[in-house]
Coordinates of C-alpha atoms in Angstrom, one line a residue:
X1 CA 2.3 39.0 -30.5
X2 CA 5.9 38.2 -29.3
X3 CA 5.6 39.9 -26.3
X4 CA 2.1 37.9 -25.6
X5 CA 4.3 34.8 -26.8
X6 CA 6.7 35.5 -23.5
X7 CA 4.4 36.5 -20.8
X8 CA 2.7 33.2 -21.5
X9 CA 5.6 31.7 -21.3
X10 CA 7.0 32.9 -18.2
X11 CA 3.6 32.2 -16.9
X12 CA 3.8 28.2 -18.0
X13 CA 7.2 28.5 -16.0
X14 CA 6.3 30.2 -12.7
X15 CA 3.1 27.8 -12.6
X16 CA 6.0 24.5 -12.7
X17 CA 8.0 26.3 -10.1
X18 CA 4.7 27.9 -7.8
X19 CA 2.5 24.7 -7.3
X20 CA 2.9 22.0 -10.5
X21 CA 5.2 19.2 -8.7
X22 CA 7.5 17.9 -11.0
X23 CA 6.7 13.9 -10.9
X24 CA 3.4 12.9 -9.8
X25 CA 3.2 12.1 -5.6
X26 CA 1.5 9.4 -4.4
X27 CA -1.0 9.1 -1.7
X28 CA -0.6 5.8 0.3
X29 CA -4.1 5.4 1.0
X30 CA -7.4 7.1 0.2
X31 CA -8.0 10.5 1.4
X32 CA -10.1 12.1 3.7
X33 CA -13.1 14.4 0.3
X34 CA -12.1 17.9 2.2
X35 CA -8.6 17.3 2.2
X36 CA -8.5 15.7 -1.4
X37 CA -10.4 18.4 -2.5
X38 CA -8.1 21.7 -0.6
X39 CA -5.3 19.7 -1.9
X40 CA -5.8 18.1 -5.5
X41 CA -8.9 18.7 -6.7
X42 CA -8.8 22.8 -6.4
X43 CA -5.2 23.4 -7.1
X44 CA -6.0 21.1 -10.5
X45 CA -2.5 18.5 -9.4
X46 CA -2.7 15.6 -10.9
X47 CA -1.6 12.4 -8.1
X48 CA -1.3 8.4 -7.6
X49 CA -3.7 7.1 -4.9
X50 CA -2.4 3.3 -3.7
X51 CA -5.1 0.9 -1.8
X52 CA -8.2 3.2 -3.2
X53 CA -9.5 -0.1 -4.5
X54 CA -8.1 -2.7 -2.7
X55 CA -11.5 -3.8 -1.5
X56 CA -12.6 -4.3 -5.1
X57 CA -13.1 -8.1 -6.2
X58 CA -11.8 -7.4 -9.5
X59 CA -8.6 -7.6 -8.3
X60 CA -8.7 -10.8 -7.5
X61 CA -11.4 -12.1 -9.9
X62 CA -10.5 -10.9 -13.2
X63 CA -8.0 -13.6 -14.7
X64 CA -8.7 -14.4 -18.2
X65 CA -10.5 -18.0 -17.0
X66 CA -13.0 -16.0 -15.1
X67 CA -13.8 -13.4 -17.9
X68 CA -14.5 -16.1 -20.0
X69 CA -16.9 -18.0 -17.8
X70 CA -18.6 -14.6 -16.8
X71 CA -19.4 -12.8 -20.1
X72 CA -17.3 -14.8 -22.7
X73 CA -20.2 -15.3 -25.1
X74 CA -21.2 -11.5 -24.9
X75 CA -20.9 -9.8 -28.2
X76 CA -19.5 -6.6 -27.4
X77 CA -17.9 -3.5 -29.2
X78 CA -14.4 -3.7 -30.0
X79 CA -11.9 -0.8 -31.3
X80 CA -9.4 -2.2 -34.3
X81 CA -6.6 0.0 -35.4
X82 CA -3.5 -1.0 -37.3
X83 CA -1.0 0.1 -35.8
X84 CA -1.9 0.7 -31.6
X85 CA -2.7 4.5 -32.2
X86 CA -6.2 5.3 -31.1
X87 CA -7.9 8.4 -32.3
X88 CA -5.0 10.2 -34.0
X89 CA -3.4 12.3 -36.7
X90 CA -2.4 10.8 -39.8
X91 CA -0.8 12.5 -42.5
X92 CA -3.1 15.0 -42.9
X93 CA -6.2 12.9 -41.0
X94 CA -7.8 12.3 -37.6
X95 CA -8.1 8.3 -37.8
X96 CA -10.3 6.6 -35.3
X97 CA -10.7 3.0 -35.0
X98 CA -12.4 0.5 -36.9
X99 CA -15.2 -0.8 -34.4
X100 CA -16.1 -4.2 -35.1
X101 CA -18.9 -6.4 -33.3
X102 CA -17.2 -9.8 -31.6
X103 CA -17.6 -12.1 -28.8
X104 CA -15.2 -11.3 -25.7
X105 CA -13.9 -14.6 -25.8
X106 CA -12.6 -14.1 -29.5
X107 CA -10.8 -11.1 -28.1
X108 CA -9.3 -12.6 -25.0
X109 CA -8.3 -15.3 -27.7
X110 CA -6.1 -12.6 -29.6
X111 CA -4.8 -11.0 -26.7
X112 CA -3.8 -13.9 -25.4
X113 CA -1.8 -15.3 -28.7
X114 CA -4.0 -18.3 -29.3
X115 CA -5.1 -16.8 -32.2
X116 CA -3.1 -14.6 -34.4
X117 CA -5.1 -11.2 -36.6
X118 CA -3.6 -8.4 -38.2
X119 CA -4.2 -4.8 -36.3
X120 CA -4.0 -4.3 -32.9
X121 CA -7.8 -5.0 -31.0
X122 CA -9.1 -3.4 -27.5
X123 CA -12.0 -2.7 -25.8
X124 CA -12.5 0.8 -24.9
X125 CA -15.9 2.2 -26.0
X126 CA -16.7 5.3 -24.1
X127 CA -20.5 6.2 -22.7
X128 CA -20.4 3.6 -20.0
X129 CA -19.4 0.4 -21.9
X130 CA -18.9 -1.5 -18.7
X131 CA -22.3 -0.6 -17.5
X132 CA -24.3 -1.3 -20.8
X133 CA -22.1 -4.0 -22.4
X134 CA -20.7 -6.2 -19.7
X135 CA -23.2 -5.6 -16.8
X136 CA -22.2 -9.0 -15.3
X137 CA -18.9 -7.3 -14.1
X138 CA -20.1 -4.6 -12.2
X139 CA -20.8 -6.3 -8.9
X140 CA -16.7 -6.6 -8.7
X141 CA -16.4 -3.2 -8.8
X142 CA -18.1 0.3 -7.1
X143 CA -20.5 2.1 -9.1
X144 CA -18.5 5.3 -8.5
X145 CA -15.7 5.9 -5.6
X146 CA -17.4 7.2 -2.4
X147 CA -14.9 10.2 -1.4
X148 CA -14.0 11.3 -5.0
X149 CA -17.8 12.2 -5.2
X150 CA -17.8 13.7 -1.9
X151 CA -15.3 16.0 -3.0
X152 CA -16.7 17.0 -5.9
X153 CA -19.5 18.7 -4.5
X154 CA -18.6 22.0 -5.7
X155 CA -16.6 21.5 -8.5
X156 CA -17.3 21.7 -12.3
X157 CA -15.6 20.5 -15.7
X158 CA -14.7 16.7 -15.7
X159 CA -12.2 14.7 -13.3
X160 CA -10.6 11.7 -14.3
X161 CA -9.9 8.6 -12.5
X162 CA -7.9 5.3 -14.1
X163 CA -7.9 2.4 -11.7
X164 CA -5.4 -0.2 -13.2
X165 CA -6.8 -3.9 -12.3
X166 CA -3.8 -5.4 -14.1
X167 CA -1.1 -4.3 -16.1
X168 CA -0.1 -1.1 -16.1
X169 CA -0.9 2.2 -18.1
X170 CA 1.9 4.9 -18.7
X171 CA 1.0 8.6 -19.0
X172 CA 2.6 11.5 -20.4
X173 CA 1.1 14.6 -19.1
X174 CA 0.9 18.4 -19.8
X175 CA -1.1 20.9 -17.4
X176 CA -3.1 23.2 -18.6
X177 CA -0.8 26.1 -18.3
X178 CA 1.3 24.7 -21.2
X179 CA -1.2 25.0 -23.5
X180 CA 0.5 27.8 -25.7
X181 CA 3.4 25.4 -26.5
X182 CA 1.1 22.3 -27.7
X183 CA 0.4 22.4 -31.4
X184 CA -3.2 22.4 -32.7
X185 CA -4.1 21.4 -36.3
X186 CA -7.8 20.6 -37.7
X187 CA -7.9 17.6 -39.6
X188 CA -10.6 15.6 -41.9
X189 CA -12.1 12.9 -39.8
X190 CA -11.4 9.1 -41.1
X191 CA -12.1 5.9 -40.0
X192 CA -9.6 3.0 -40.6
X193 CA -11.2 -0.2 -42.9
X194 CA -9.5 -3.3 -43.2
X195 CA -9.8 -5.0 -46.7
X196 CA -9.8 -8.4 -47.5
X197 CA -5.7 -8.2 -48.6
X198 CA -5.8 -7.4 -44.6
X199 CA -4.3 -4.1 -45.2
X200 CA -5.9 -1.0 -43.8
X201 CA -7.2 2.1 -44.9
X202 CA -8.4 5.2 -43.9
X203 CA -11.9 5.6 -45.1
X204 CA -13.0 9.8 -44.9
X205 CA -16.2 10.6 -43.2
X206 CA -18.2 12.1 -45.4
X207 CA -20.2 15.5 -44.4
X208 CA -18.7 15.9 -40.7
X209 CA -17.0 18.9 -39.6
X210 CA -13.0 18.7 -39.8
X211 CA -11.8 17.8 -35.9
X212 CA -9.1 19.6 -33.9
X213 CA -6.4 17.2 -32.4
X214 CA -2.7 17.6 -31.5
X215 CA -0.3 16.4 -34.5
X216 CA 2.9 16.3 -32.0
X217 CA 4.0 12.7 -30.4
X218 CA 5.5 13.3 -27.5
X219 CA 7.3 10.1 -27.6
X220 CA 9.3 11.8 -30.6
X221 CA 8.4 15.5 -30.4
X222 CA 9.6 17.3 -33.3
X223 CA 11.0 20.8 -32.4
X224 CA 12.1 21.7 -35.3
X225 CA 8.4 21.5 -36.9
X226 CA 7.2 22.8 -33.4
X227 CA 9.7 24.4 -31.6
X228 CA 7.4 26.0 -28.9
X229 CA 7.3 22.4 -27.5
X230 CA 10.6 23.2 -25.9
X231 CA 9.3 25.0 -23.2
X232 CA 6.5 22.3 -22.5
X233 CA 7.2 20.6 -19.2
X234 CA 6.0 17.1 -19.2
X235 CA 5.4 14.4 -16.3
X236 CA 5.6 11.3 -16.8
X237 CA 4.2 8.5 -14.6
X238 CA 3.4 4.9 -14.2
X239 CA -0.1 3.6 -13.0
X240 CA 0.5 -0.3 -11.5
X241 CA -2.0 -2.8 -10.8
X242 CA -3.8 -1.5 -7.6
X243 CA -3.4 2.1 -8.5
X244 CA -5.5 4.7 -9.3
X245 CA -4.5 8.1 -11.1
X246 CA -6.6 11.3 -10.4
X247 CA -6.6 12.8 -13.6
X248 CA -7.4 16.7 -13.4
X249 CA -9.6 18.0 -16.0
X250 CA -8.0 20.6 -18.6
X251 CA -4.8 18.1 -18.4
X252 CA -3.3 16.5 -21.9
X253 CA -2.2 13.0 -21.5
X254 CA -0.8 10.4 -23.3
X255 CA -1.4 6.8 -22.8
X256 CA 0.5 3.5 -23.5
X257 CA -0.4 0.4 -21.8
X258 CA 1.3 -2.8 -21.2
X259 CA -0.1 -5.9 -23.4
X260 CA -3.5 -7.1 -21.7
X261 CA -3.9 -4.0 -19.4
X262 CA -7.1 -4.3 -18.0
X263 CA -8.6 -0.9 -16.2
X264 CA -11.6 1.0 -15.3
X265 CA -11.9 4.6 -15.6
X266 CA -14.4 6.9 -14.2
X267 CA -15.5 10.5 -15.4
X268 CA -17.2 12.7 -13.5
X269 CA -19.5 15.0 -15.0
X270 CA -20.3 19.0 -13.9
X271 CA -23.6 17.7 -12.4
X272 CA -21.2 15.6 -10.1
X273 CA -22.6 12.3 -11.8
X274 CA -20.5 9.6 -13.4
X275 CA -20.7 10.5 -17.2
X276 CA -18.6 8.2 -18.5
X277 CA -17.7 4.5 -16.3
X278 CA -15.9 2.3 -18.7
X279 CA -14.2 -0.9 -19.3
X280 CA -10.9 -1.2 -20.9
X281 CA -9.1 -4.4 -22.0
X282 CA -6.1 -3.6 -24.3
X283 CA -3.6 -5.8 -26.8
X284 CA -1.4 -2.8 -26.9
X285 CA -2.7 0.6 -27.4
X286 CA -0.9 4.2 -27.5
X287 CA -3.2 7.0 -27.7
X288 CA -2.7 10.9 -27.9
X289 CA -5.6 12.8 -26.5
X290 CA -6.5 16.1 -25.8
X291 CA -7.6 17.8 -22.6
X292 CA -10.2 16.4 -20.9

């Protein structure tokens, strides 16, 4: 196995030097589908697009004020966790969020320090939140991004694209290639539970399959209990109000965002529809995920 061990290493290494840049470029506009696709898209790179969205009336439109007027009194799903860390080892457990039914105007009113709760709340629900929980909002934003779709005529797998509305969202992120040095475990499934002392728990899920996940945080990677993360390479970037990051699939990334980031992201699907078009609203979140 050793000599397996180094090939794949000196592969992760000539892929950083060959094509992988090593911070993330920006494009200063949006690109022409062809030449996004020859470009980004194919060679799998992940890059910062500036003025993709500056057309969108989000921008402008969505101050807390406004949110409350426009879908305030919607009951909506919301993600509760104790400590910021979404979807992520424990101990010996994958813990995901508490979800919890509340009014978006009870949110904004935690976010926003008028009201004070233990845990850390956001909304994030997956599947197309924005389009099946907060309808109102979509006429201030595209239903998908015209030359991202172009360009994905003839591509498979799923491509990723945050667009920061305010805020900002910082990534950590691995390609693909350094897979062999990113530790795998497979951990029972829990969901956290707040009791009525207000502390919280991580309740097992009963009869469900144990879930593979990545113990490392690469905030505080610990090489002595994974040394193979040495030769991981990682990028770091930061996604600004206005921005968008194209988000290759097959990449690992790790997200923090600023208190009250407000984004939308976009997943493309292999049919070249958008699976997933969500709404995110955050008190402060940090979440290690998996390739996508």
């Amino acid at each position: 196995m050793e000599p397996v061990k180094q090939h794949l290493t000196e592969f992760s290494l000539e892929a950083h030097d060959l094509y992988l840049n090593h911070s993330v470029p920006y494009l200063e506009e949006p690109p022409d589908p062809l030449q996004f696709y020859r470009n980004w898209i194919g060679p799998n790179k992940p890059c910062i697009i500036r003025k993709a969205f500056s057309h969108w009336p989000a921008l402008s439109r969505w101050t807390p004020d406004y949110l409350r007027e426009k879908v305030g009194s919607k009951i909506i799903s919301v993600a509760v966790t104790p400590n910021g860390y979404a979807d992520a080892v424990s101990g010996d457990r994958f813990v995901m969020p508490e979800e919890r039914q509340m009014s978006f105007s009870s949110v904004l009113d935690i976010i926003e320090g008028k009201v004070e709760k233990c845990g850390v709340f956001y909304i994030q629900k997956q599947c197309s939140n924005l389009l099946e929980e907060l309808p109102e909002l979509t006429q201030d934003v595209e239903p998908h991004v015209p030359w991202m779709s172009s360009a994905l005529v003839h591509k498979d797998h799923y491509e990723n694209l945050y667009c920061v509305i305010s805020g900002e969202k910082n990534f950590i992120l691995l390609p693909p290639t350094d897979r062999p040095f990113i530790p795998y475990g497979v951990y029972q499934p829990a969901v956290y539970h707040q009791g009525y002392d207000s502390d919280f728990e991580a309740v097992d899920q009963s009869n469900t399959e144990k879930v593979p996940w990545i113990p490392l945080d690469p905030l505080k990677p610990d090489l002595e209990q994974y040394p193979e993360y040495r030769h991981a390479r990682p990028v770091r970037c930061s996604v600004k109000a206005g921005e968008m990051l194209y988000l290759p699939s097959l990449w690992f990334h790790h997200v923090q965002q600023s208190h009250g980031c407000i984004a939308v992201n976009f997943w493309y699907d292999m049919e070249y529809d958008i699976k997933y078009n969500y709404f995110q609203l955050l008190e402060r979140l940090s979440e290690v995920t998996g390739a996508t």
